[in-house]
mmCIF file of C-alpha atoms in Angstrom:
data_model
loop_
_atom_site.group_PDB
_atom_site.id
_atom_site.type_symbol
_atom_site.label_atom_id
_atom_site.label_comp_id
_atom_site.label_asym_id
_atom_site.label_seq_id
_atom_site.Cartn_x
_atom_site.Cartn_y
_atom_site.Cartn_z
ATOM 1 C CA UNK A 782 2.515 126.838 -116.615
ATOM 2 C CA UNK A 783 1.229 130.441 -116.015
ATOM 3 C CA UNK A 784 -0.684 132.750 -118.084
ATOM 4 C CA UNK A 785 -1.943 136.338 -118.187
ATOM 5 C CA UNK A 786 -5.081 137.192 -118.996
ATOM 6 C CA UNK A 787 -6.091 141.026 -119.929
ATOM 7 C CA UNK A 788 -9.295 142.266 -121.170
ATOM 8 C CA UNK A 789 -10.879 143.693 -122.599
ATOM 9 C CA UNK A 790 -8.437 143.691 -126.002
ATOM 10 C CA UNK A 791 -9.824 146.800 -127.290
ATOM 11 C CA UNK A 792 -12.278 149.680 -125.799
ATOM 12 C CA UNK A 793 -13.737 152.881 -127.351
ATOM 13 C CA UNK A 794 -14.548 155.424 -124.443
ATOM 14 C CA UNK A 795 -15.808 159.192 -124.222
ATOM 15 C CA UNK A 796 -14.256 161.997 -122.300
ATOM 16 C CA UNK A 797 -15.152 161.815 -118.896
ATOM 17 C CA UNK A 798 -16.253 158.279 -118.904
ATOM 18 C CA UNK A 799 -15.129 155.866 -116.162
ATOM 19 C CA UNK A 800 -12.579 152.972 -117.108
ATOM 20 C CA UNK A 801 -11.757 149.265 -115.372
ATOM 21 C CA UNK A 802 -8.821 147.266 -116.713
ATOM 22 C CA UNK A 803 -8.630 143.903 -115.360
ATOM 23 C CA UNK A 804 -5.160 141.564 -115.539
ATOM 24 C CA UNK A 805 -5.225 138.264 -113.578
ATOM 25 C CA UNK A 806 -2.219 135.484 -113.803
ATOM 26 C CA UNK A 807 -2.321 131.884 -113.192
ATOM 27 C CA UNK A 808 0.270 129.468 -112.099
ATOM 28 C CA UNK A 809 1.910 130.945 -110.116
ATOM 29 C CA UNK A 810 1.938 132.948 -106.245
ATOM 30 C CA UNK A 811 2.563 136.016 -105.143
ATOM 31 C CA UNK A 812 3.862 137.768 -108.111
ATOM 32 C CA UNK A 813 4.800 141.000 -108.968
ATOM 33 C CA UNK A 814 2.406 142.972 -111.275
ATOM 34 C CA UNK A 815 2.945 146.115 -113.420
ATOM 35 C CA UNK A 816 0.918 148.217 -115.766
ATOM 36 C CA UNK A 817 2.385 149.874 -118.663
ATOM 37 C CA UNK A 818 1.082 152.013 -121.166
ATOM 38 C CA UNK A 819 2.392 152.581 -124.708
ATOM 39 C CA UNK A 820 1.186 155.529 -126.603
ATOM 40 C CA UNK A 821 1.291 155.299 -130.460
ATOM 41 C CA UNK A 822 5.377 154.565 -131.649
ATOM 42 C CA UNK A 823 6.529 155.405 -128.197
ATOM 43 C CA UNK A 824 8.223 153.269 -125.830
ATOM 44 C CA UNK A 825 6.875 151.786 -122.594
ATOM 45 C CA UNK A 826 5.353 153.823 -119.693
ATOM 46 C CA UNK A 827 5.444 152.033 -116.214
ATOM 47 C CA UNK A 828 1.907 153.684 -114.529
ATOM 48 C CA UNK A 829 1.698 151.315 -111.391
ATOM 49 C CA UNK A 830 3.791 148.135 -109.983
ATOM 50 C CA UNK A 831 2.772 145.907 -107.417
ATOM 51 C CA UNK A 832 4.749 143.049 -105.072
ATOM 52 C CA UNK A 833 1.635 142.038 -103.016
ATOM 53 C CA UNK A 834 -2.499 142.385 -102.103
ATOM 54 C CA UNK A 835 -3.051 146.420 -101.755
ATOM 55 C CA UNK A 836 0.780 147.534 -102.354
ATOM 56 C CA UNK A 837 0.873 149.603 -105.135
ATOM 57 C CA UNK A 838 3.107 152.219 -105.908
ATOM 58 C CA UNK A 839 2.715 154.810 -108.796
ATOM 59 C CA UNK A 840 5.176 155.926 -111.580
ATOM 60 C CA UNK A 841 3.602 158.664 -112.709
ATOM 61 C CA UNK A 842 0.950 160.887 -111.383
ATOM 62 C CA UNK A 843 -2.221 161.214 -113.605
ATOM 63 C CA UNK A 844 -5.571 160.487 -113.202
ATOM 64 C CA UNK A 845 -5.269 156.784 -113.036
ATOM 65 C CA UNK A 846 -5.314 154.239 -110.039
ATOM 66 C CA UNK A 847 -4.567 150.318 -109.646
ATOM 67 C CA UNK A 848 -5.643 148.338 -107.389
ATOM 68 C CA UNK A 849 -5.207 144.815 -106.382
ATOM 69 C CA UNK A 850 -7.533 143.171 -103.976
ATOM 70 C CA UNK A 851 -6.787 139.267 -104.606
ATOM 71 C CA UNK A 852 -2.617 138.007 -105.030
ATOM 72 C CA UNK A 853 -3.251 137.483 -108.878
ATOM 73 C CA UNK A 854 -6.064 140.282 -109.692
ATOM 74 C CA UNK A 855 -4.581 143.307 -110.742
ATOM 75 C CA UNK A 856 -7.044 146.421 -112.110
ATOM 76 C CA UNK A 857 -6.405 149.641 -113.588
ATOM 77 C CA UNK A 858 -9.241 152.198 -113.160
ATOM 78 C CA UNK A 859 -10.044 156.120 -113.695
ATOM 79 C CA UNK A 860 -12.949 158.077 -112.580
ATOM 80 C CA UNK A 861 -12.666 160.510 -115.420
ATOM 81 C CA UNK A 862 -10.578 159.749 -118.959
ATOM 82 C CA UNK A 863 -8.644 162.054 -120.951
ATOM 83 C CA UNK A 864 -8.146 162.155 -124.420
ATOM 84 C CA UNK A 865 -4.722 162.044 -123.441
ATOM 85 C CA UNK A 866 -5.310 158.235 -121.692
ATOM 86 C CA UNK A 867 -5.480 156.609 -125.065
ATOM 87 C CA UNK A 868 -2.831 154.179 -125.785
ATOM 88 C CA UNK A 869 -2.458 150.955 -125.395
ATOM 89 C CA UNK A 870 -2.375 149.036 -121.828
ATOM 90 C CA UNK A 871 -0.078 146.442 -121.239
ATOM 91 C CA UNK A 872 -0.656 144.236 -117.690
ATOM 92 C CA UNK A 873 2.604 142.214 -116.581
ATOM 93 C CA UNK A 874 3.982 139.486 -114.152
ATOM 94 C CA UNK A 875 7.349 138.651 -112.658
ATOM 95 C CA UNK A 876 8.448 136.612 -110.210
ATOM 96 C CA UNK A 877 8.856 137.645 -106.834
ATOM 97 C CA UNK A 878 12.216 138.286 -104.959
ATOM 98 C CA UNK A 879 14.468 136.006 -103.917
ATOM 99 C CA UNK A 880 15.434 134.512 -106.969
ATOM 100 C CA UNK A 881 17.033 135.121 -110.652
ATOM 101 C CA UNK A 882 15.012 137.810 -112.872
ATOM 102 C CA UNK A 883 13.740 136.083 -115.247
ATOM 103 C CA UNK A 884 11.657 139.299 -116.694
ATOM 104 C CA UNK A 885 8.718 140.236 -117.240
ATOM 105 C CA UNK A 886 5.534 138.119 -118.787
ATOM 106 C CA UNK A 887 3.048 140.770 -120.761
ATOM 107 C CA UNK A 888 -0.515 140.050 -121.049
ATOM 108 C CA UNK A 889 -2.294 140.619 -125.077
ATOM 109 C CA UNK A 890 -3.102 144.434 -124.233
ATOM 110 C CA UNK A 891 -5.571 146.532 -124.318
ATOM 111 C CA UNK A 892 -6.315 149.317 -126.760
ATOM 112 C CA UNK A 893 -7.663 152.473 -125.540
ATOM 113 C CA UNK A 894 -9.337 154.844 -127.778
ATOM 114 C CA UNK A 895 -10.725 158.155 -125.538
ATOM 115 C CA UNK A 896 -12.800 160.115 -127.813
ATOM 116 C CA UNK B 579 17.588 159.106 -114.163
ATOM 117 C CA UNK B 580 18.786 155.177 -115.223
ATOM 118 C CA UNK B 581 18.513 155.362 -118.611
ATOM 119 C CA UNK B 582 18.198 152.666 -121.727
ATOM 120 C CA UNK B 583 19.499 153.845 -125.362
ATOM 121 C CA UNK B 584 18.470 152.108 -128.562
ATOM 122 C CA UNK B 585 18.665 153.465 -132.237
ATOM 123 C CA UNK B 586 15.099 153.989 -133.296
ATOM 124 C CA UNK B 587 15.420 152.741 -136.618
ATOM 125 C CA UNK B 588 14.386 151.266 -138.736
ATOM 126 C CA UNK B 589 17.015 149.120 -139.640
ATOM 127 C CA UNK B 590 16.636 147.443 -143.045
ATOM 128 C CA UNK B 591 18.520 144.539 -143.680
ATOM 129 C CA UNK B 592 17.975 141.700 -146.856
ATOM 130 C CA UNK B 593 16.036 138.752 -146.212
ATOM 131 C CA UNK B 594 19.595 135.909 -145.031
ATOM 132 C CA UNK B 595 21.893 138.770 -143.804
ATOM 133 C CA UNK B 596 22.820 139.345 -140.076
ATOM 134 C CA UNK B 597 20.706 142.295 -137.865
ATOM 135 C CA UNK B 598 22.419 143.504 -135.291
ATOM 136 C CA UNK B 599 20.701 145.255 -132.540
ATOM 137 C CA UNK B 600 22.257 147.539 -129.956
ATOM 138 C CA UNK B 601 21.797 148.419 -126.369
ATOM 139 C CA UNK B 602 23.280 151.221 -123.674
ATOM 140 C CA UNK B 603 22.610 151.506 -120.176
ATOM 141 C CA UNK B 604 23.096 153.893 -117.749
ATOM 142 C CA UNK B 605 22.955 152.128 -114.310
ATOM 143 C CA UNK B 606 26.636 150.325 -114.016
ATOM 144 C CA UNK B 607 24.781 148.106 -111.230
ATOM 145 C CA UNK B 608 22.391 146.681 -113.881
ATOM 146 C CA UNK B 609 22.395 142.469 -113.356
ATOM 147 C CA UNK B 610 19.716 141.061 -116.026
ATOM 148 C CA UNK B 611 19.535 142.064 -119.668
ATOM 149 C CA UNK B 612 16.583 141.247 -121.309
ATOM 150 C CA UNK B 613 15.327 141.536 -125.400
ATOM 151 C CA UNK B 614 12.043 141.825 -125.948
ATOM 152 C CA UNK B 615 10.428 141.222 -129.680
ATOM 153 C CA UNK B 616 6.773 143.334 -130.450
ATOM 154 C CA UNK B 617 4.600 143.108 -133.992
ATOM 155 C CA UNK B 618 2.520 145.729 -134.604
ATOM 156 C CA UNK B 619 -0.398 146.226 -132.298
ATOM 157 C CA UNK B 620 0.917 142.620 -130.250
ATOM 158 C CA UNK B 621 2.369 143.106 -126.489
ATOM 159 C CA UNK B 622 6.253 142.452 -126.267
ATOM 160 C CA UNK B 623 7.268 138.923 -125.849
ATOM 161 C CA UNK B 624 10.531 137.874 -124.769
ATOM 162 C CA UNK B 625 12.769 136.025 -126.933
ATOM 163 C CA UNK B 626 16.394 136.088 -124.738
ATOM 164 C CA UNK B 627 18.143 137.271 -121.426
ATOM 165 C CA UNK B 628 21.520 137.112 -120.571
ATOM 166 C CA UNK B 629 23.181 138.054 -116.934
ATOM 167 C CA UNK B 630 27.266 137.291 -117.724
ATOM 168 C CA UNK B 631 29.533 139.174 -119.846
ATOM 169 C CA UNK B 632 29.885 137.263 -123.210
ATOM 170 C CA UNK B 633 27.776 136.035 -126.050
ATOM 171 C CA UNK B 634 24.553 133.632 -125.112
ATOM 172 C CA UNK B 635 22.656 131.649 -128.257
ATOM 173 C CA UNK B 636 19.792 130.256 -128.714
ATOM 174 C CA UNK B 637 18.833 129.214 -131.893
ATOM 175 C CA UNK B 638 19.891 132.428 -135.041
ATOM 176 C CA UNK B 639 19.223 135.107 -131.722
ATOM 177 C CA UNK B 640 22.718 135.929 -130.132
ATOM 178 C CA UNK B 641 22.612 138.636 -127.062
ATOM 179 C CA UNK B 642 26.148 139.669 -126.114
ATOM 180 C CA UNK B 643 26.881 141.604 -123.052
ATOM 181 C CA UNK B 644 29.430 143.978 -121.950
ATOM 182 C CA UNK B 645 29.110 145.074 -118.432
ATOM 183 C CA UNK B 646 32.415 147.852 -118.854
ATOM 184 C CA UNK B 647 31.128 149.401 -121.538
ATOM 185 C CA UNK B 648 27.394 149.215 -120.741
ATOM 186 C CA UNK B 649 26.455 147.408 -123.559
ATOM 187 C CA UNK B 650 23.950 144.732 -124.616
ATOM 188 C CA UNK B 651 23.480 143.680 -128.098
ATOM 189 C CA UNK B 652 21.407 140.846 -130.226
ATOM 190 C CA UNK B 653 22.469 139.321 -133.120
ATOM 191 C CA UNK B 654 19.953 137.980 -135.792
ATOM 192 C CA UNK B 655 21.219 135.647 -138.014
ATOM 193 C CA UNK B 656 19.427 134.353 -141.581
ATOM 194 C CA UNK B 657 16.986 137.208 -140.908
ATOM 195 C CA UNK B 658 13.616 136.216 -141.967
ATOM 196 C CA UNK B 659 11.324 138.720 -142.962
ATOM 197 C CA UNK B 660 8.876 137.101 -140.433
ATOM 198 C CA UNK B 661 11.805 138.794 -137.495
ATOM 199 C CA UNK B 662 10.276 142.499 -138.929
ATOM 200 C CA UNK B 663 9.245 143.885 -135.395
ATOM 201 C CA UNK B 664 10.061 146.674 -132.967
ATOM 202 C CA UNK B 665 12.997 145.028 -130.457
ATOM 203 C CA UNK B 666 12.948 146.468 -126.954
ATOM 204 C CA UNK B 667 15.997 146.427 -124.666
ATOM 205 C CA UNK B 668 15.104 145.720 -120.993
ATOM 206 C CA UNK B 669 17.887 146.433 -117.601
ATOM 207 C CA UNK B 670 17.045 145.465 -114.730
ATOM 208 C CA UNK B 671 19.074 144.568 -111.156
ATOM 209 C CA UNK B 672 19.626 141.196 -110.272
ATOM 210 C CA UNK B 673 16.798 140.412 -108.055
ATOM 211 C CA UNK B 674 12.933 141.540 -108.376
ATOM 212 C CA UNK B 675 12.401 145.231 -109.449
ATOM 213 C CA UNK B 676 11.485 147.267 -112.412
ATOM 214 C CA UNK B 677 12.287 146.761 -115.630
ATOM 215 C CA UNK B 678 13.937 149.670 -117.169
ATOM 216 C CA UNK B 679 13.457 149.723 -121.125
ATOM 217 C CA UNK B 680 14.489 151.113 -124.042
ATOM 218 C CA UNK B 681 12.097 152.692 -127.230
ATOM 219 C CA UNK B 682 12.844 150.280 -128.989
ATOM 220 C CA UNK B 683 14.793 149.540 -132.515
ATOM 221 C CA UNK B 684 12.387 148.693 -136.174
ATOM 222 C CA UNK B 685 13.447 145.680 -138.011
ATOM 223 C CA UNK B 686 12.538 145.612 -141.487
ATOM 224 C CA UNK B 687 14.143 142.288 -143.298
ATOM 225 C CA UNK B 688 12.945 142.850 -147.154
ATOM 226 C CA UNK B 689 13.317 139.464 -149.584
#
């Protein structure tokens, strides 16, 4: 069966300080792979989206990057945070296309405090 | 903009009633419905999807679709207080892409 795996689950960072999410999914090849971010009682933010090794397109511009160098690694990083970054990160998987969505998969989170 | 509507909440229904949820789209070419559940500080986790017009059960959770009027919907029934979460409605085409999703709705089921 496949699982996500997202850490770390929570993370308490200054202004200014550098930040590496990390998402990786087993089970399974060649997925797609999104990061979302949910700020406090808001809905969900799609940041970046992914269908394969160094494709990644952006939602939103901001001061955050993904990358994904290996089919199953996904990472979220930022030179510099904001106090506005804090939220909480979701990673998630889908299949690829060519067959029925079947939706998305979301990893535990991560909770981002900037202060 | 494709957009996803859904009544903030919270809706507050007894502990055995019925909670009905409620969904609009914007994108007529929308092909996969999707409701997510989320507890407090958890990530969403999906409890039904449904791709045809018409009702779709599994177990008390009933999703019902109507493409002409743009409308999803899930029924809870013998609401248990343990279904108090934040339900997120999710639109999508019918192959791979993004998600679109709503804010979400607030259960509250009180004994």
């Amino acid at each position: 069966s496949q699982t996500i795996h997202q850490w770390p689950a929570t993370l308490v960072q200054p202004v200014g300080s550098p930040l590496s999410l990390e998402c990786t999914v087993e089970g399974t090849s060649n997925p797609n792979l999104y990061w979302y971010r949910q700020a406090a009682g808001r809905g969900l933010q799609l940041l970046f989206y992914s269908v394969g090794i160094g494709q990644i397109s952006s939602e939103v511009p901001q001061n955050l990057s993904a990358s994904r160098p290996q089919d199953r690694q996904f990472i979220l990083s930022s030179k510099k945070l904001l106090l506005s970054d804090s939220g909480f990160y979701l990673c998630a998987w889908s299949r690829d296309r060519g067959g029925p969505n079947y939706g998305y998969t979301f990893g535990s989170g991560t909770r981002l405090t900037v202060v | 903009q494709k957009e996803v509507e859904q009544n903030s909440g919270p809706l507050s229904v007894p502990e055995g009633a019925i909670a009905s949820l409620n969904c609009t789209y914007s994108d007529r070419g929308s092909q996969s419905f999707f409701w997510y559940r989320q507890y407090s500080g958890k990530s969403p986790e999906l409890i039904m999807f449904i791709y045809s017009n018409g009702d779709k059960e599994d177990g008390r959770f009933t999703a019902q679709l109507n493409k002409a009027s743009q409308y999803v919907s899930l029924l809870i029934r013998d609401s248990q207080p343990s279904d108090s979460a934040t339900y997120l409605c999710a639109v999508g085409p019918g192959g791979y892409n993004k998600l679109i999703f709503g804010a979400g709705t607030r259960l509250a089921v009180h004994p």
